[in-house]
Amino acid sequence: PCADFSPCPAFEEGALATFYRQVVAAIRSTGDKHLIFPEGVAQNAQQQPSLPAFSDPQSAFNWHFYCGASQVLPDQSGLVTPAYCSSPDASAFKNMDAYTGRLGLPWILSEFGANDADAEYADEVDLMDARFLSWMYWMYYGYPPDAPVESLLINSYEPGSASNAKQPKLDALVVPYPQAIAGTPESYAFDRSTDTMTMTYSTRAVPGARLARGALTQIFVPRRHYPTGYRVHVSGARVVSGPTAPWVELVASQGAQAVAVKIVPRTGSRTELPSQTGLVPIPTPVRPSKHGRHHRHRKNGSSR
């Protein structure tokens, strides 16, 4: 009953909510206990959604966000879209903060990007990470001629690699961030001008959870921002990871109620890549064909 990309309370509160209740019930009937992320009508969050909370305790909220200006033209200079997008960006996150806070829901931004407006995406990443919000970029492959500007890859017919990735887009998306926090997150910031990451958290578990003894906080430290190494300044915890590891791991000091950590660049060292640690499984490359099929290369030369 509503226009495309427009708020639609009657539909969200009515037919869409009814549909999701049936879907959630069907999923739960299989015994599945994963988080489920319903989504409201796509409307760029310039108004709060009207989708109600669901009785299932493992339900959350998922949304997409695109600043309209960043969709019109590629902006590789970074001079246009930040000026036009700063206001709708702030409005969108204010609305989503209020909506999910009112319903008491965790949330994820499952789609943003879709152009070569990388300065805007860097701003969005910083807004999301400051809220400890999980996100997904759209998209990895952009099959020509469908959406070449949307892709992270330069040539979507070739396998992903460092040389086949758009470096400005990686600069926007790849930042240090906490992958696991042994406590309750309080603040996070990444200063891109100095490559300085700061974060604070309480050592208390979030409500309804219990921390294991010696639980670790793990922070990803990308070589992209720390090619010659990094230093960690921390209070309320001690570093238990190696000095060149791609993850800083912290264990809270006995009796500490809060932890503050700062990561800054250094020289004379080299930050490892996750793939160099032996802790990350390396998948067999998948090469997309020009006909849309994927061929998985095997050691014996066969493919399927």
XYZ file of C-alpha atoms in Angstrom:
304
model
C 0.000 0.000 0.000
C 3.020 2.341 0.121
C 5.516 3.711 -2.380
C 8.894 2.064 -2.869
C 11.489 3.042 -0.246
C 8.896 4.802 1.873
C 7.849 4.168 5.484
C 4.834 1.871 5.623
C 3.571 1.428 9.207
C 0.311 -0.309 8.268
C 2.147 -3.017 6.318
C 4.956 -3.468 8.865
C 2.596 -3.680 11.853
C 0.127 -5.871 9.966
C 0.877 -8.307 7.147
C 4.674 -8.204 7.457
C 4.640 -8.825 11.221
C 2.194 -11.700 10.747
C 4.414 -13.195 8.055
C 7.511 -13.008 10.287
C 5.694 -14.633 13.221
C 4.862 -17.590 10.996
C 8.422 -17.794 9.649
C 9.961 -17.619 13.138
C 7.605 -20.338 14.374
C 8.497 -22.549 11.415
C 12.232 -22.102 12.035
C 11.859 -22.851 15.748
C 9.821 -25.973 15.001
C 13.034 -27.540 13.650
C 14.816 -27.021 16.970
C 16.997 -24.199 15.637
C 18.073 -21.668 18.293
C 20.072 -19.162 16.240
C 19.369 -15.446 16.289
C 16.776 -14.450 13.698
C 16.997 -10.993 12.095
C 13.690 -9.760 10.635
C 13.815 -6.606 8.512
C 11.303 -3.834 7.978
C 10.528 -1.975 4.767
C 13.569 -0.449 3.068
C 13.305 3.307 3.630
C 16.859 4.467 4.408
C 15.996 4.964 8.076
C 14.915 8.565 7.712
C 12.048 7.527 9.962
C 11.910 4.862 12.643
C 10.561 1.490 11.483
C 7.192 0.286 12.706
C 7.949 -3.437 12.777
C 7.064 -4.612 16.317
C 9.265 -6.667 18.606
C 8.609 -10.403 18.498
C 8.033 -12.663 21.482
C 10.892 -14.956 20.470
C 13.806 -14.074 22.812
C 16.337 -14.798 20.074
C 14.942 -12.301 17.569
C 16.836 -9.139 16.609
C 16.628 -6.544 13.805
C 18.318 -6.159 10.446
C 18.310 -3.189 8.082
C 19.910 -1.760 4.957
C 21.214 1.769 4.644
C 22.140 3.785 1.578
C 22.664 7.525 1.481
C 20.912 8.622 -1.715
C 23.749 10.898 -2.851
C 26.263 8.049 -2.700
C 24.076 6.029 -5.079
C 23.914 8.622 -7.846
C 27.550 8.926 -8.889
C 30.850 7.276 -8.079
C 32.808 9.669 -5.894
C 36.394 8.472 -5.881
C 37.625 11.954 -4.990
C 35.747 11.865 -1.687
C 34.795 15.525 -2.085
C 31.077 15.241 -2.804
C 29.199 12.514 -0.950
C 30.435 13.219 2.612
C 29.020 16.741 2.372
C 25.653 15.483 1.154
C 25.498 12.369 3.321
C 26.545 13.609 6.752
C 23.033 14.790 7.649
C 21.052 11.715 6.435
C 23.703 9.444 7.967
C 23.294 11.089 11.364
C 19.511 10.997 11.064
C 19.479 7.326 10.081
C 21.605 6.140 12.975
C 19.747 8.348 15.454
C 16.468 6.798 14.326
C 17.810 3.249 14.496
C 19.406 3.859 17.887
C 16.030 5.063 19.193
C 14.016 2.275 17.566
C 16.176 -0.667 18.627
C 16.748 0.880 22.054
C 12.997 1.236 22.592
C 12.401 -2.401 21.627
C 15.534 -3.676 23.369
C 16.832 -5.424 20.231
C 20.344 -6.176 18.990
C 20.760 -5.115 15.370
C 22.912 -5.587 12.316
C 23.330 -3.487 9.173
C 23.329 -6.177 6.524
C 23.826 -4.001 3.447
C 25.532 -0.700 2.589
C 27.813 0.533 -0.178
C 26.961 -0.384 -3.778
C 29.128 2.235 -5.471
C 32.649 3.643 -5.490
C 31.934 6.347 -2.906
C 34.564 5.162 -0.478
C 34.896 8.286 1.680
C 31.212 7.925 2.534
C 31.681 4.239 3.359
C 34.567 5.080 5.682
C 32.260 7.500 7.513
C 29.557 4.834 7.742
C 32.007 2.228 9.043
C 33.120 4.661 11.746
C 29.494 5.377 12.713
C 28.725 1.664 12.937
C 31.851 0.649 14.792
C 31.348 3.411 17.366
C 28.056 1.622 18.144
C 29.655 -1.856 18.182
C 27.322 -2.619 15.285
C 27.988 -5.583 13.004
C 27.831 -4.810 9.296
C 28.131 -6.337 5.831
C 29.301 -4.515 2.700
C 27.397 -4.849 -0.597
C 29.064 -6.423 -2.476
C 32.053 -8.689 -3.071
C 31.433 -9.770 -6.678
C 29.838 -7.376 -9.148
C 29.317 -9.435 -12.270
C 29.720 -7.203 -15.342
C 27.736 -5.663 -16.773
C 25.412 -5.854 -13.771
C 27.176 -3.731 -11.160
C 30.920 -3.212 -11.615
C 31.004 -0.163 -9.331
C 29.363 -2.140 -6.518
C 32.064 -4.776 -6.410
C 35.007 -4.959 -4.038
C 36.905 -6.701 -6.837
C 38.360 -4.955 -9.858
C 37.592 -7.884 -12.147
C 34.761 -10.078 -10.940
C 35.681 -12.782 -13.461
C 38.946 -13.362 -11.606
C 39.452 -14.800 -8.098
C 39.734 -12.435 -5.186
C 43.275 -11.344 -4.321
C 45.134 -8.315 -3.013
C 45.988 -7.256 -6.558
C 42.390 -7.741 -7.744
C 40.795 -5.653 -4.997
C 39.914 -1.962 -5.060
C 42.446 -0.480 -2.662
C 40.478 2.695 -1.759
C 37.513 0.511 -0.855
C 39.700 -1.693 1.339
C 41.063 1.459 2.979
C 37.498 2.430 3.858
C 36.370 -0.979 5.105
C 39.394 -2.533 6.814
C 39.914 -1.127 10.302
C 40.985 -2.449 13.704
C 37.978 -3.577 15.724
C 37.055 -5.825 18.666
C 35.953 -9.277 17.545
C 35.139 -10.426 21.085
C 34.853 -8.450 24.316
C 35.175 -10.110 27.708
C 32.749 -7.723 29.353
C 30.372 -4.933 28.407
C 31.472 -2.551 25.615
C 31.447 1.145 26.431
C 33.297 3.159 23.780
C 35.255 2.658 20.560
C 36.889 5.104 18.148
C 39.348 4.870 15.278
C 41.236 7.998 14.243
C 42.049 7.408 10.589
C 44.465 10.363 10.454
C 46.780 8.775 13.037
C 45.721 5.099 12.834
C 44.924 5.210 16.543
C 42.248 2.910 17.936
C 40.841 3.495 21.426
C 38.323 1.385 23.287
C 36.923 1.022 26.785
C 34.824 -1.729 28.298
C 33.587 -2.905 31.669
C 34.781 -6.286 32.941
C 31.182 -7.116 33.955
C 29.303 -9.493 31.701
C 26.356 -8.133 29.766
C 22.992 -8.875 31.417
C 21.998 -12.511 30.989
C 25.525 -13.712 30.212
C 28.342 -15.166 32.279
C 32.029 -14.780 31.466
C 34.313 -17.793 31.613
C 37.289 -17.526 33.915
C 40.148 -15.893 32.022
C 37.925 -14.903 29.081
C 39.853 -12.981 26.440
C 39.085 -9.781 24.602
C 40.259 -10.081 20.991
C 40.938 -7.058 18.763
C 41.751 -7.419 15.077
C 44.797 -5.369 14.037
C 45.078 -5.131 10.226
C 48.448 -4.880 8.531
C 46.856 -2.344 6.180
C 46.983 0.253 8.983
C 49.938 -1.171 10.902
C 52.415 -2.439 8.278
C 55.478 -1.817 10.462
C 53.904 -2.998 13.705
C 51.912 -1.524 16.549
C 52.076 -0.720 20.245
C 49.379 -1.448 22.801
C 48.735 0.808 25.781
C 46.305 -0.766 28.234
C 45.035 -0.304 31.764
C 42.958 -2.829 33.687
C 44.239 -5.762 31.625
C 47.405 -7.352 30.279
C 48.320 -8.329 26.741
C 48.715 -12.091 26.248
C 49.163 -12.137 22.454
C 52.474 -11.937 20.612
C 53.923 -8.548 19.614
C 53.342 -9.092 15.873
C 50.045 -11.021 16.047
C 47.125 -9.849 13.876
C 44.950 -9.954 17.007
C 45.595 -8.199 20.296
C 44.361 -10.476 23.074
C 43.726 -9.100 26.559
C 42.913 -10.714 29.882
C 41.488 -8.507 32.617
C 43.668 -7.818 35.650
C 42.444 -9.283 38.916
C 39.990 -6.913 40.548
C 39.819 -4.550 37.556
C 36.357 -3.163 36.858
C 37.182 -1.376 33.602
C 39.665 -1.731 30.765
C 40.996 1.005 28.478
C 43.112 0.110 25.466
C 44.852 2.171 22.793
C 46.611 0.777 19.718
C 49.041 3.001 17.804
C 51.506 2.421 14.955
C 55.174 1.717 15.571
C 58.190 1.130 13.336
C 60.757 -1.603 13.075
C 58.332 -4.513 13.137
C 55.745 -6.165 10.891
C 52.166 -7.104 11.658
C 51.295 -10.647 10.652
C 48.382 -11.463 8.399
C 45.738 -13.789 9.865
C 46.555 -16.333 7.155
C 50.169 -16.490 8.359
C 49.234 -17.680 11.841
C 47.955 -21.116 10.879
C 44.816 -20.374 12.897
C 42.635 -19.390 9.962
C 41.501 -22.050 7.464
C 42.407 -21.000 3.922
C 39.628 -21.973 1.487
C 40.284 -23.414 -1.922
C 39.943 -20.543 -4.446
C 36.663 -20.399 -6.332
C 36.867 -18.945 -9.821
C 33.630 -17.631 -11.352
C 33.153 -18.437 -15.009
C 31.705 -16.039 -17.533
C 28.559 -18.145 -17.549
C 27.898 -17.567 -13.864
C 29.046 -20.993 -12.665
C 31.793 -21.421 -10.105
C 34.698 -23.807 -10.583
C 36.539 -25.012 -7.493
C 40.131 -25.779 -8.366
C 41.517 -28.949 -6.840
C 45.088 -30.040 -6.296
C 44.681 -32.842 -8.827
C 43.616 -30.409 -11.502
C 39.978 -31.442 -11.666
C 37.161 -28.972 -11.131
C 33.446 -28.888 -10.669
